[in-house]
mmCIF file of C-alpha atoms in Angstrom:
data_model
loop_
_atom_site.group_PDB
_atom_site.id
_atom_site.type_symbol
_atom_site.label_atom_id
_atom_site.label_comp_id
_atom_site.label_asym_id
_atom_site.label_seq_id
_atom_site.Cartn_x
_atom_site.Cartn_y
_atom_site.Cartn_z
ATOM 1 C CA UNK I 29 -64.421 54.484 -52.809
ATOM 2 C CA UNK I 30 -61.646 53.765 -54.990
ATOM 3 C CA UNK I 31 -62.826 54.418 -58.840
ATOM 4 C CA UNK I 32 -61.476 51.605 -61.784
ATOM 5 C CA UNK I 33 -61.019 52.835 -65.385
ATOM 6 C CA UNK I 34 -60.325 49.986 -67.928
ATOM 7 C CA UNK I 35 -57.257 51.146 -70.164
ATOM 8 C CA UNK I 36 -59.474 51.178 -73.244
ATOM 9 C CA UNK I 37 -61.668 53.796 -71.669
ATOM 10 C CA UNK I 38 -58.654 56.029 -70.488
ATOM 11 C CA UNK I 39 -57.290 55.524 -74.301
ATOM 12 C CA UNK I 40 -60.544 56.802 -75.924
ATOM 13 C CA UNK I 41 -60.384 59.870 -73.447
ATOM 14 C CA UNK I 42 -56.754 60.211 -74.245
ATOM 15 C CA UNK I 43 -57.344 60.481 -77.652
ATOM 16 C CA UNK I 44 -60.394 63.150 -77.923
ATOM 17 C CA UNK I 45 -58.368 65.168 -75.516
ATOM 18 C CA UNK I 46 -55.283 65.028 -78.217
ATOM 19 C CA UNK I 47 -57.734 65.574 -80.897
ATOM 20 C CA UNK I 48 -59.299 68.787 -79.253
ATOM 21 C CA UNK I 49 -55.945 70.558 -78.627
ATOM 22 C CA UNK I 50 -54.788 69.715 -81.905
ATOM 23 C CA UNK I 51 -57.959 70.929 -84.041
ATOM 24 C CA UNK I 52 -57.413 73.855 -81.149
ATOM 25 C CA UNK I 53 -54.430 74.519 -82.592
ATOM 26 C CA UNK I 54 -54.858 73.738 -86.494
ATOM 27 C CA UNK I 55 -58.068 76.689 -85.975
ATOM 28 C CA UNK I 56 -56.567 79.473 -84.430
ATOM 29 C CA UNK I 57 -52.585 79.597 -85.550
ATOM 30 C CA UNK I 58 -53.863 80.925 -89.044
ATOM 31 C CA UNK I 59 -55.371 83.378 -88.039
ATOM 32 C CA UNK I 60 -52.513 84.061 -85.328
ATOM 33 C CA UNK I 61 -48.999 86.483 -85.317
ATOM 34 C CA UNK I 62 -45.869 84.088 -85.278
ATOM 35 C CA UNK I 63 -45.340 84.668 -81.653
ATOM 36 C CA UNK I 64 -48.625 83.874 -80.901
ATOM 37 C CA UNK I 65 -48.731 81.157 -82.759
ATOM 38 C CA UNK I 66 -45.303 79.690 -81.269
ATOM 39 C CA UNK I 67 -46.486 79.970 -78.119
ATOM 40 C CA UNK I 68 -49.718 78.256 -78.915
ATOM 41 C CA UNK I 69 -47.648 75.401 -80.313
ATOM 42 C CA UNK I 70 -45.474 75.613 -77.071
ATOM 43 C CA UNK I 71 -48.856 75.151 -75.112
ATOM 44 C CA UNK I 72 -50.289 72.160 -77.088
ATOM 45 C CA UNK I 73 -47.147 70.444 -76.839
ATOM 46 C CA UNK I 74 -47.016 70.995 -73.294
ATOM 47 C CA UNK I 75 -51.097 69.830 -73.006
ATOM 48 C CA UNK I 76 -49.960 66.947 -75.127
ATOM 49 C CA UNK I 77 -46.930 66.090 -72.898
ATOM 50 C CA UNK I 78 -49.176 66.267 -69.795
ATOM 51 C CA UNK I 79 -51.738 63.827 -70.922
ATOM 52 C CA UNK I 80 -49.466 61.206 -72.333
ATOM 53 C CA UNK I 81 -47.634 61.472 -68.941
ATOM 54 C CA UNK I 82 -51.082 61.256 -67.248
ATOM 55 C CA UNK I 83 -51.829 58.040 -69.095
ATOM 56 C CA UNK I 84 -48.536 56.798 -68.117
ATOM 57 C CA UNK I 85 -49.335 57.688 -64.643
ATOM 58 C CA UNK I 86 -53.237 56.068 -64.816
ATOM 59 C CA UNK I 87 -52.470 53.010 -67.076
ATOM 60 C CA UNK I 88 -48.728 51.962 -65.817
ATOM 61 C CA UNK I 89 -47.177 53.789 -62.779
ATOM 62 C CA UNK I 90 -50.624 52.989 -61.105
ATOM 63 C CA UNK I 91 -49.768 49.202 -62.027
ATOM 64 C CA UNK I 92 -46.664 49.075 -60.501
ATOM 65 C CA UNK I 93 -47.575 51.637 -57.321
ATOM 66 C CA UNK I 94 -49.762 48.521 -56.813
ATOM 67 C CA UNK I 95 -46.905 46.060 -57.519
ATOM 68 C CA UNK I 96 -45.359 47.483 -55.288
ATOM 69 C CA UNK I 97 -47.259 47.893 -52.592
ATOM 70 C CA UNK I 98 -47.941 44.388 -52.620
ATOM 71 C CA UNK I 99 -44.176 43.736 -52.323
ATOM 72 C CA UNK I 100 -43.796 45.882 -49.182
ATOM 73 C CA UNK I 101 -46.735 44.049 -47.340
ATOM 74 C CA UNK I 102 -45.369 40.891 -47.687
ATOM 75 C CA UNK I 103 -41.944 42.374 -46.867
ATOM 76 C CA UNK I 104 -43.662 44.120 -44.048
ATOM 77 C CA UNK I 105 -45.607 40.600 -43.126
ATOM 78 C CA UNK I 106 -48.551 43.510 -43.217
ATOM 79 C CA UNK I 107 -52.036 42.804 -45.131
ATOM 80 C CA UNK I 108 -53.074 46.370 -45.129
ATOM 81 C CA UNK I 109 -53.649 49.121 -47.655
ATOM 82 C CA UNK I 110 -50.512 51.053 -47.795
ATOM 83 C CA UNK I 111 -50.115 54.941 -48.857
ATOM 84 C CA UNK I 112 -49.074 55.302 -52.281
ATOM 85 C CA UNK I 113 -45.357 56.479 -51.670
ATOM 86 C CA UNK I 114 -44.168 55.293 -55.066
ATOM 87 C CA UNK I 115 -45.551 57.923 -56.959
ATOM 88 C CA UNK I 116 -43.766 60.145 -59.606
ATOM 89 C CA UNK I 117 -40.648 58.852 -58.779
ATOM 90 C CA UNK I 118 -37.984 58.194 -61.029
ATOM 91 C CA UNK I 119 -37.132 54.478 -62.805
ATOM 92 C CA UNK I 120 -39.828 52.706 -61.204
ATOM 93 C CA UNK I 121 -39.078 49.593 -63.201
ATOM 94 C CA UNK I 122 -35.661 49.620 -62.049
ATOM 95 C CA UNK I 123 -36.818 49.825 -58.999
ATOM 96 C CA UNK I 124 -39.377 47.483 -58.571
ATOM 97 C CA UNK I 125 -36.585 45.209 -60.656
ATOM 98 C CA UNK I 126 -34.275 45.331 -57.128
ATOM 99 C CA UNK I 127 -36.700 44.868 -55.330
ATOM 100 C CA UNK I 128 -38.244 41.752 -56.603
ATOM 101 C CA UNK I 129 -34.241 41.000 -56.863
ATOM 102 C CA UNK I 130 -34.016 41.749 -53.386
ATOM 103 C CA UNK I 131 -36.438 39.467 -52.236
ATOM 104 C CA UNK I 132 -35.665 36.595 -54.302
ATOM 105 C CA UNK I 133 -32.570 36.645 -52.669
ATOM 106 C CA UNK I 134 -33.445 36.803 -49.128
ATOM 107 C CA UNK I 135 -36.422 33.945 -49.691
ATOM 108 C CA UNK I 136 -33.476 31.796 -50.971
ATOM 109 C CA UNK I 137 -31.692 32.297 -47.941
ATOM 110 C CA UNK I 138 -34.270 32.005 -45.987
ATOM 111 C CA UNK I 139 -34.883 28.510 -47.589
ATOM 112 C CA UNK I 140 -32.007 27.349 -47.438
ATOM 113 C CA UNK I 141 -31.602 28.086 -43.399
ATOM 114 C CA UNK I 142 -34.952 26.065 -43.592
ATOM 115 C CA UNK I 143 -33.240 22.850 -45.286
ATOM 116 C CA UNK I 144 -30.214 23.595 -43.047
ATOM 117 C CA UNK I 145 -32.536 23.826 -39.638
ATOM 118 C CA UNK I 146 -33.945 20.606 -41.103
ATOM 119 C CA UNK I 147 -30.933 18.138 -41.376
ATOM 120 C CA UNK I 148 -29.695 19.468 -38.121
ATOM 121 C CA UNK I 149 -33.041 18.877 -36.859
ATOM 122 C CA UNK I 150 -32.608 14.787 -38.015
ATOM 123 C CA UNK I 151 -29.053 14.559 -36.733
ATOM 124 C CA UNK I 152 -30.450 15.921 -33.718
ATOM 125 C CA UNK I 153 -33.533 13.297 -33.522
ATOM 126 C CA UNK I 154 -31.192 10.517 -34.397
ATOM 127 C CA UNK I 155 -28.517 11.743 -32.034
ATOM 128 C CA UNK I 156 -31.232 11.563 -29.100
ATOM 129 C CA UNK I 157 -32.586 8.577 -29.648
ATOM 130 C CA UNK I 158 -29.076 6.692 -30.048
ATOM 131 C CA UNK I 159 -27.728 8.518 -26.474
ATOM 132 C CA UNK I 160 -31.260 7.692 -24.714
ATOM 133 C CA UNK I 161 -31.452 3.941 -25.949
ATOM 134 C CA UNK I 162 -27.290 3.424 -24.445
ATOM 135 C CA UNK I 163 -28.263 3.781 -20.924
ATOM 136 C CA UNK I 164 -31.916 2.391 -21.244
ATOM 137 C CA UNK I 165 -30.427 -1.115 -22.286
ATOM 138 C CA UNK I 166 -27.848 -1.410 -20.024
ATOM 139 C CA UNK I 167 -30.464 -0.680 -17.179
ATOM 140 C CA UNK I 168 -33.053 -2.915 -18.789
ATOM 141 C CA UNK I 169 -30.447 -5.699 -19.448
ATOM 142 C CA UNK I 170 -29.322 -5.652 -15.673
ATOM 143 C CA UNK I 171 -32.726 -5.478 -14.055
ATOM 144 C CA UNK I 172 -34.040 -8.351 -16.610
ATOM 145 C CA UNK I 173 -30.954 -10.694 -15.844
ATOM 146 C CA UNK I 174 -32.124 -10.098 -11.723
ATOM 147 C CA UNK I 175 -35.502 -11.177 -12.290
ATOM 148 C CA UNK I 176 -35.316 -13.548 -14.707
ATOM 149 C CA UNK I 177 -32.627 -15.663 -12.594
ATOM 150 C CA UNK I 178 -34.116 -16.497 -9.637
ATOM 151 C CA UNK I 179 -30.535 -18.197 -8.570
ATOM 152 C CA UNK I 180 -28.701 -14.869 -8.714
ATOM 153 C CA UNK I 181 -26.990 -14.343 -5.145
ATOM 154 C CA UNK I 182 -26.920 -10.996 -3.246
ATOM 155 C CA UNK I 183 -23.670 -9.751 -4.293
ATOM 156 C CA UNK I 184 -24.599 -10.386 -7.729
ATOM 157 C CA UNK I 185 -28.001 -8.495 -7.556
ATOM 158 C CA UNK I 186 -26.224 -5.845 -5.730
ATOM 159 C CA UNK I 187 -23.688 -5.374 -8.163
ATOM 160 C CA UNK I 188 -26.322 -5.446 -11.316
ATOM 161 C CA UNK I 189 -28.625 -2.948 -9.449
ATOM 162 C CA UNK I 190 -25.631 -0.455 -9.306
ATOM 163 C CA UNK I 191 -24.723 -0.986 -12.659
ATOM 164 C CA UNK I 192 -28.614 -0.272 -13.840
ATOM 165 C CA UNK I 193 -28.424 2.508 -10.813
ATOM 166 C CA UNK I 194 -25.570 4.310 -12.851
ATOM 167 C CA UNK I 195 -26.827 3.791 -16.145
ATOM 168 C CA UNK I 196 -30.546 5.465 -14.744
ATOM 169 C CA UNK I 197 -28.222 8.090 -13.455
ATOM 170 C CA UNK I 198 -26.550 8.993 -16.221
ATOM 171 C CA UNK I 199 -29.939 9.206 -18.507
ATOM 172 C CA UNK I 200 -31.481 11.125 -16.031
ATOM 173 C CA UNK I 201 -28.105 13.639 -16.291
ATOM 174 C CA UNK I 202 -29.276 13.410 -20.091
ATOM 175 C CA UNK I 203 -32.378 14.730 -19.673
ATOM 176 C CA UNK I 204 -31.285 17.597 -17.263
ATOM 177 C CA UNK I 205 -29.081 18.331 -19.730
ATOM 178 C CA UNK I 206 -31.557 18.545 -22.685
ATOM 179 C CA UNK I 207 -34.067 20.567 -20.825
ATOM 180 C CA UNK I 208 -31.522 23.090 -20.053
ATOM 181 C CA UNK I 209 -30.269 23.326 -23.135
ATOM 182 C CA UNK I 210 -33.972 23.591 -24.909
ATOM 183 C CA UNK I 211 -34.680 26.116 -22.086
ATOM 184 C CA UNK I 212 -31.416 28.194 -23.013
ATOM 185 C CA UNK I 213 -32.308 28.101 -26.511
ATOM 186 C CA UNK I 214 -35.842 29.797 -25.578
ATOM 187 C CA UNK I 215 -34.285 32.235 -23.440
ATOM 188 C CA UNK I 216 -36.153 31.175 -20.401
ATOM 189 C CA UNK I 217 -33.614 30.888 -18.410
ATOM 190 C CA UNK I 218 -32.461 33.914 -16.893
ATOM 191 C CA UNK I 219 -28.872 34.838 -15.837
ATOM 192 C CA UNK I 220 -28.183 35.937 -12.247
ATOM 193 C CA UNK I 221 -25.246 38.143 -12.497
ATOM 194 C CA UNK I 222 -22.970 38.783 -9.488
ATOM 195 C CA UNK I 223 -19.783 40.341 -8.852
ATOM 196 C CA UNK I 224 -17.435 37.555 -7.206
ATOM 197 C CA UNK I 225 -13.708 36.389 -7.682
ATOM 198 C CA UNK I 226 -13.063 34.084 -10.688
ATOM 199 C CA UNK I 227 -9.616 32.710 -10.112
ATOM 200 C CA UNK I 228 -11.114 31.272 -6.280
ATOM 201 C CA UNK I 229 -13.930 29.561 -8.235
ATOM 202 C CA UNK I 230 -11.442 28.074 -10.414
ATOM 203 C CA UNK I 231 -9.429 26.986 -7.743
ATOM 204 C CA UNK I 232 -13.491 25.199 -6.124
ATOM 205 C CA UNK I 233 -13.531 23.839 -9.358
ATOM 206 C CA UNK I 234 -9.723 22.066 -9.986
ATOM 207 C CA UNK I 235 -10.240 20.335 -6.078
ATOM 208 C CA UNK I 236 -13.896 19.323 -7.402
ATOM 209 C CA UNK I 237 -11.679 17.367 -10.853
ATOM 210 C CA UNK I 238 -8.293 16.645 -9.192
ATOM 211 C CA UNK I 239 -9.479 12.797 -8.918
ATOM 212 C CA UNK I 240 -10.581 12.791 -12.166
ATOM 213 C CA UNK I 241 -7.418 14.386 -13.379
ATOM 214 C CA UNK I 242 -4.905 12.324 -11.267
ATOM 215 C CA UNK I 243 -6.602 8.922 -12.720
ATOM 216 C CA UNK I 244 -5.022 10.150 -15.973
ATOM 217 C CA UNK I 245 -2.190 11.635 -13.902
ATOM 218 C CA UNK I 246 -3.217 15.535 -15.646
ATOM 219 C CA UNK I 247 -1.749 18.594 -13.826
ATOM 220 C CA UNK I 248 -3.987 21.342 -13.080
ATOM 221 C CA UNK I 249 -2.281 24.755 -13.431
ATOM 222 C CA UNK I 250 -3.645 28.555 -12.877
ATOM 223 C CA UNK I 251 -2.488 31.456 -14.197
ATOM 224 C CA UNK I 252 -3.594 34.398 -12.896
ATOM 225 C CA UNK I 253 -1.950 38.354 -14.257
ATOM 226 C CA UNK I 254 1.245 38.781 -12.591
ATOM 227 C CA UNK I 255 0.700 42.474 -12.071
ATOM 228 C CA UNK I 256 -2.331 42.026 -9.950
ATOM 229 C CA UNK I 257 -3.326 38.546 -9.241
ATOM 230 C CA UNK I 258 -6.021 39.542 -6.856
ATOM 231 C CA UNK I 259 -7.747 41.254 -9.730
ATOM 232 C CA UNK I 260 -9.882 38.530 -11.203
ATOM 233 C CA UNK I 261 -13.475 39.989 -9.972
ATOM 234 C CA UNK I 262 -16.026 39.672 -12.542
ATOM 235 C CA UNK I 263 -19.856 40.377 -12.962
ATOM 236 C CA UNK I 264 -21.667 37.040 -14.477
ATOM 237 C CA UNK I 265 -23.678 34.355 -13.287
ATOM 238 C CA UNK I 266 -21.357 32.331 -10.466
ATOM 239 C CA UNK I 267 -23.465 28.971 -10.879
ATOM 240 C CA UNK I 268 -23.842 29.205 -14.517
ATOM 241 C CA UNK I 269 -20.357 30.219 -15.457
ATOM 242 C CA UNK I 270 -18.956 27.435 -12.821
ATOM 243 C CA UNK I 271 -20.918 25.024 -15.308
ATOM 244 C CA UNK I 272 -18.857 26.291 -18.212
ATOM 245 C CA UNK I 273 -15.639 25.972 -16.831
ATOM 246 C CA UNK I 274 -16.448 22.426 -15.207
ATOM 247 C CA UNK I 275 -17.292 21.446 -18.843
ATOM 248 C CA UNK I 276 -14.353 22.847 -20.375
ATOM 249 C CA UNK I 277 -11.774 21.629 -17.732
ATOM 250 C CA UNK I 278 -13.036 18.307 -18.104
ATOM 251 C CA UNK I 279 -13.219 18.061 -21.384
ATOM 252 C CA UNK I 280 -9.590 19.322 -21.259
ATOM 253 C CA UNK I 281 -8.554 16.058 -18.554
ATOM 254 C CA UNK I 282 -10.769 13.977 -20.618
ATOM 255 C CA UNK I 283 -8.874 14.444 -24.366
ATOM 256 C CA UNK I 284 -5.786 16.162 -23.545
ATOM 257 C CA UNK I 285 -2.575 14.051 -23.326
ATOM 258 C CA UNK I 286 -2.312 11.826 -20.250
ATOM 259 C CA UNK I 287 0.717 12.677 -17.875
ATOM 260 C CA UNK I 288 -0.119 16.315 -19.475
ATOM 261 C CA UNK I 289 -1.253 19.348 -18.332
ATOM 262 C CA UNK I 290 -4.316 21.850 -18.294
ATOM 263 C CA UNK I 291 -3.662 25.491 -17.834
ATOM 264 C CA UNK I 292 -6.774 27.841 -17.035
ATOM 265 C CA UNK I 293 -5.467 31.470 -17.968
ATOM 266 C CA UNK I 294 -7.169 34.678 -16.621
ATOM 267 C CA UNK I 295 -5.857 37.416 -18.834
ATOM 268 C CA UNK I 296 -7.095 41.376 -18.374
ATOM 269 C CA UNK I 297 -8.438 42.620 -21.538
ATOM 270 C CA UNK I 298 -9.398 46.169 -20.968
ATOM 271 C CA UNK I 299 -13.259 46.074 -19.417
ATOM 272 C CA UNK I 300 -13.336 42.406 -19.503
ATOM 273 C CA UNK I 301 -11.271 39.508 -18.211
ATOM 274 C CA UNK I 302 -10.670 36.233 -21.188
ATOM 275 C CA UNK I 303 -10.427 32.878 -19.681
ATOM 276 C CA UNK I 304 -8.448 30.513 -21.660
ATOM 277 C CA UNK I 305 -8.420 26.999 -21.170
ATOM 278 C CA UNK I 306 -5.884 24.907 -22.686
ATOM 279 C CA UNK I 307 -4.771 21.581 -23.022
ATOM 280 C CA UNK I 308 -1.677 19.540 -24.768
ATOM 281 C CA UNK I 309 -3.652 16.771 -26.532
ATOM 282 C CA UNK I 310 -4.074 15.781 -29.769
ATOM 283 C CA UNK I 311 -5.728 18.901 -30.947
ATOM 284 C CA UNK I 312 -8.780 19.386 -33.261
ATOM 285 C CA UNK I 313 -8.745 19.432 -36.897
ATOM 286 C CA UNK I 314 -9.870 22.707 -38.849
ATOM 287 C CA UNK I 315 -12.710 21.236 -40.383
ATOM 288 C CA UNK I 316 -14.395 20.062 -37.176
ATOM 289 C CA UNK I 317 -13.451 23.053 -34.840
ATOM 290 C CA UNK I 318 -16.771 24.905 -35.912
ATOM 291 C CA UNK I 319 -19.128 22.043 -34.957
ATOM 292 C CA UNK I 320 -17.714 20.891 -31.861
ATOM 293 C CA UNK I 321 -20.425 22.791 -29.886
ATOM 294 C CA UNK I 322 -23.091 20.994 -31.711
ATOM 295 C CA UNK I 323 -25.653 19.097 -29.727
ATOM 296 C CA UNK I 324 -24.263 15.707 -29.770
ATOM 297 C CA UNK I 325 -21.416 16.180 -32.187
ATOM 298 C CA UNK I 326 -17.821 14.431 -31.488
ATOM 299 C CA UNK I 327 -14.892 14.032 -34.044
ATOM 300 C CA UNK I 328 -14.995 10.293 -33.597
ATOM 301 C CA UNK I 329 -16.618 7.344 -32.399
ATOM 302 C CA UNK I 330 -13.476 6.931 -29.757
ATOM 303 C CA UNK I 331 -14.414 9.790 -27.953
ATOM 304 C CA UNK I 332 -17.970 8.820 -27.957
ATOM 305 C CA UNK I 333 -16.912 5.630 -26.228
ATOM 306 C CA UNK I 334 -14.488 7.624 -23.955
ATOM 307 C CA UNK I 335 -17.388 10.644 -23.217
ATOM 308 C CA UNK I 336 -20.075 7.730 -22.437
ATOM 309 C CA UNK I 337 -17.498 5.788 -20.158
ATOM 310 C CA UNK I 338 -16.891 9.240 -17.971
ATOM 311 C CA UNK I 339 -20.653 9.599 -18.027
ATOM 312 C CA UNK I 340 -20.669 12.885 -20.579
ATOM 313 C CA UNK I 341 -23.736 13.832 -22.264
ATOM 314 C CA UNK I 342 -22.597 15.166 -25.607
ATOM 315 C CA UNK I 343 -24.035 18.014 -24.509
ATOM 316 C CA UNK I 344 -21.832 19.928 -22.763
ATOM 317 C CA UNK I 345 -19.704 22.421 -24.912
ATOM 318 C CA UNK I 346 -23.394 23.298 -26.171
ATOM 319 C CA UNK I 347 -24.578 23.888 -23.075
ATOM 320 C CA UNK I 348 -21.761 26.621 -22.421
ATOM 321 C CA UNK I 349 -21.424 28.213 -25.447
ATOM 322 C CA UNK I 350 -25.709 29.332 -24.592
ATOM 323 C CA UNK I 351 -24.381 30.028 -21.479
ATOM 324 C CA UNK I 352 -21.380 32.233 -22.655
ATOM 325 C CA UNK I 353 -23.625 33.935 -25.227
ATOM 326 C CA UNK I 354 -25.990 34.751 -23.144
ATOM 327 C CA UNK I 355 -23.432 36.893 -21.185
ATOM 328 C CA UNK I 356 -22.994 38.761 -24.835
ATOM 329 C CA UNK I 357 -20.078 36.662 -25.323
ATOM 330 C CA UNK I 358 -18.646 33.631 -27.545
ATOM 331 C CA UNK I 359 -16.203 30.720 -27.030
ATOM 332 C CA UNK I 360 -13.458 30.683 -29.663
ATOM 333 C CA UNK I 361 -11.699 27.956 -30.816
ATOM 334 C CA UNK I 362 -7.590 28.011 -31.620
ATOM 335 C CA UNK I 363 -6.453 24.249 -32.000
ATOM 336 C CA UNK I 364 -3.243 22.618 -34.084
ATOM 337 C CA UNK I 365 -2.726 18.743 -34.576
ATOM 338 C CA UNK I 366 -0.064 17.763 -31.898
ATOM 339 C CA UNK I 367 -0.456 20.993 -30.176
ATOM 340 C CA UNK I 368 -3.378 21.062 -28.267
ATOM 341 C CA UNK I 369 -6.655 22.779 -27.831
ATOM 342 C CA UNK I 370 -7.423 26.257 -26.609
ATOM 343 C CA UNK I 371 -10.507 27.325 -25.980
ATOM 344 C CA UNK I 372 -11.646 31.055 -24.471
ATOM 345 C CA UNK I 373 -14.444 33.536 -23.664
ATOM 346 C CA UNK I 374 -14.752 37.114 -22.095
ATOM 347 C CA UNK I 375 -16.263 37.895 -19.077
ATOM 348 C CA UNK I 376 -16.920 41.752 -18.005
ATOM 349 C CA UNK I 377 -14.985 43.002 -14.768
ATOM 350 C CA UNK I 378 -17.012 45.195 -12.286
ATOM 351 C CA UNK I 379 -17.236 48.838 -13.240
ATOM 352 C CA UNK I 380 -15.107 50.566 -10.567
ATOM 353 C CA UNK I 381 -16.551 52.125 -7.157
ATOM 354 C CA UNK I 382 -15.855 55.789 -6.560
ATOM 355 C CA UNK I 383 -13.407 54.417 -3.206
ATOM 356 C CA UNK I 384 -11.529 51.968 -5.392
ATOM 357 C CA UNK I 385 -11.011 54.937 -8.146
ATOM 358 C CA UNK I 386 -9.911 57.453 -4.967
ATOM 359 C CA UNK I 387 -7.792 54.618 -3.636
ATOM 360 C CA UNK I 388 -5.948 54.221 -6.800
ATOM 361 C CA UNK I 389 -5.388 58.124 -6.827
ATOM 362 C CA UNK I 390 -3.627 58.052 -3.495
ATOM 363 C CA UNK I 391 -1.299 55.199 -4.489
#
């Protein structure tokens, strides 16, 4: 059971302790030697020193030790009594000072994340609703034309219904899109790494786009190291990473120059391999290279019209860069007007086997 003095009760103690040691000493040094005496004085001033530090200790230290305390349960998110480690240590105003200091500053931050999360949060409402209501008119529009013409002949019906088809194909590509994304974000979704050749999935992956490329006439290229072109194992998620580079390689066909070219580099890099993927477009302007993995974000309303014709999402890029992080790496950016858009990532190689590390011994 904890025991509370008021401060006017610890100053009337205080003060008949002072009193004793100094009627103490104003009896006896008369009738003292000088040594004696001297060291009696020595003593009272030490008594006297010991109980003013005592009051500082009751009436103010014990103040702040509970100051304190309260600071490192909410910095601790802990409602519990704490052990008094605060005690007789130097500067404790100081001290507390940084700390309150200290937390100001890291509740602003923390605020203004909030207000950022916030905004973000509204583009990101308003950026789903405007994507979802695109392909839910056009469906609506051509399946309301069908039934309220009742003169409409079969080719016409046909040709509405695949029109309203596509456009319920590319929301439903929407969704897909934002439940993988919301269930990257949570970290449900877990990676399934594999060791298996890089540069062949590339190769899957340019016959998958080659139509798509040759419609805007776009040569595919693939550079793979010159020393050992072979080498290009790596240890990630096959399906996952395949998604990346579909989205970037498309992207890259999509807004890079027409009659131009997209180059997909595999470069060693000590443990890991870096995939760069790079076209000649336009290129991206400084201030927009950091949000072009954003939910939903494009430069301009062109390449909204140009994404939504070739039945993108707007969510690709952020798709695979919670792909890319997720295998502890990050998609960089390096982009000049007139010069084209590179963008890269790491992947790890495979750790070599005892026989590959004996093979290369022999040779």
């Amino acid at each position: 059971m904890k025991l509370t003095v008021s401060s006017r009760t610890i100053a009337i103690i205080l003060s008949l302790l002072v009193a004793a040691v100094l009627t103490t000493l104003a009896w006896l040094a008369p009738t003292m030697p000088f040594q004696q005496g001297v060291l009696a004085a020595g003593v009272s001033v030490a008594a006297c020193f010991l109980l003013l530090y005592l009051m500082f200790e009751a009436l103010i230290f014990r103040e702040i030790n509970n100051i304190y305390e309260s600071l490192e349960n909410i910095k601790r998110k802990e409602f519990r009594r704490m052990s008094n480690k605060f005690l007789f240590r130097p500067e404790p105003l100081k001290r507390m000072r940084d700390e309150i200091l200290d937390m100001a500053q890291r509740r602003q931050q923390e605020i203004e994340e909030l207000k950022r999360l916030q905004v973000l949060r509204r583009e990101f409402l308003a950026d789903v609703s405007h994507e979802l209501k695109t392909p839910i008119f056009a469906a609506q529009g051509f399946v309301h034309t069908i039934l309220d013409d009742d003169d409409v002949d079969d080719f016409t019906r046909k040709k509405f219904l695949q029109k309203a088809a596509t456009s319920l194909d590319a929301l439903d590509a929407l969704v897909q899109d934002l439940v993988t994304i919301s269930q990257l974000e949570k970290g449900v979704v877990r990676m399934r790494r594999q060791r298996f050749n890089l540069g062949e999935l590339v190769q899957d992956i340019f016959e998958q786009l080659e139509m798509k490329a040759a419609q805007r006439q776009v040569t595919l290229e693939l550079q793979l190291p010159q020393a050992q072109p072979e080498t290009t194992l790596v240890v990630a998620d096959r399906n996952r990473i395949r998604q990346v580079l579909i989205n970037l390689i498309d992207n890259a066909i999509k807004y890079g120059r027409e009659n131009g070219h997209v180059t997909v580099s595999l470069l060693p890099n000590g443990k890991s391999l870096r995939v760069q993927v790079q076209d000649d477009g336009e290129g991206i302007p400084k201030q927009f290279q950091n949000r072009i993995f954003e939910r939903f974000y494009r430069i301009d309303k062109s390449r909204t019209r140009e994404s939504r014709q070739a039945g993108g999402s707007g969510l690709g890029l952020a798709i695979s860069k919670h792909i890319v992080e997720a295998h502890k790496s990050t998609i960089r950016v390096r982009s000049e007007l007139g010069q084209g858009t590179v963008l890269e990532f790491k992947l790890p190689k495979p750790k070599k086997r005892v026989a590959d590390k004996l093979a290369d011994a022999q040779a």
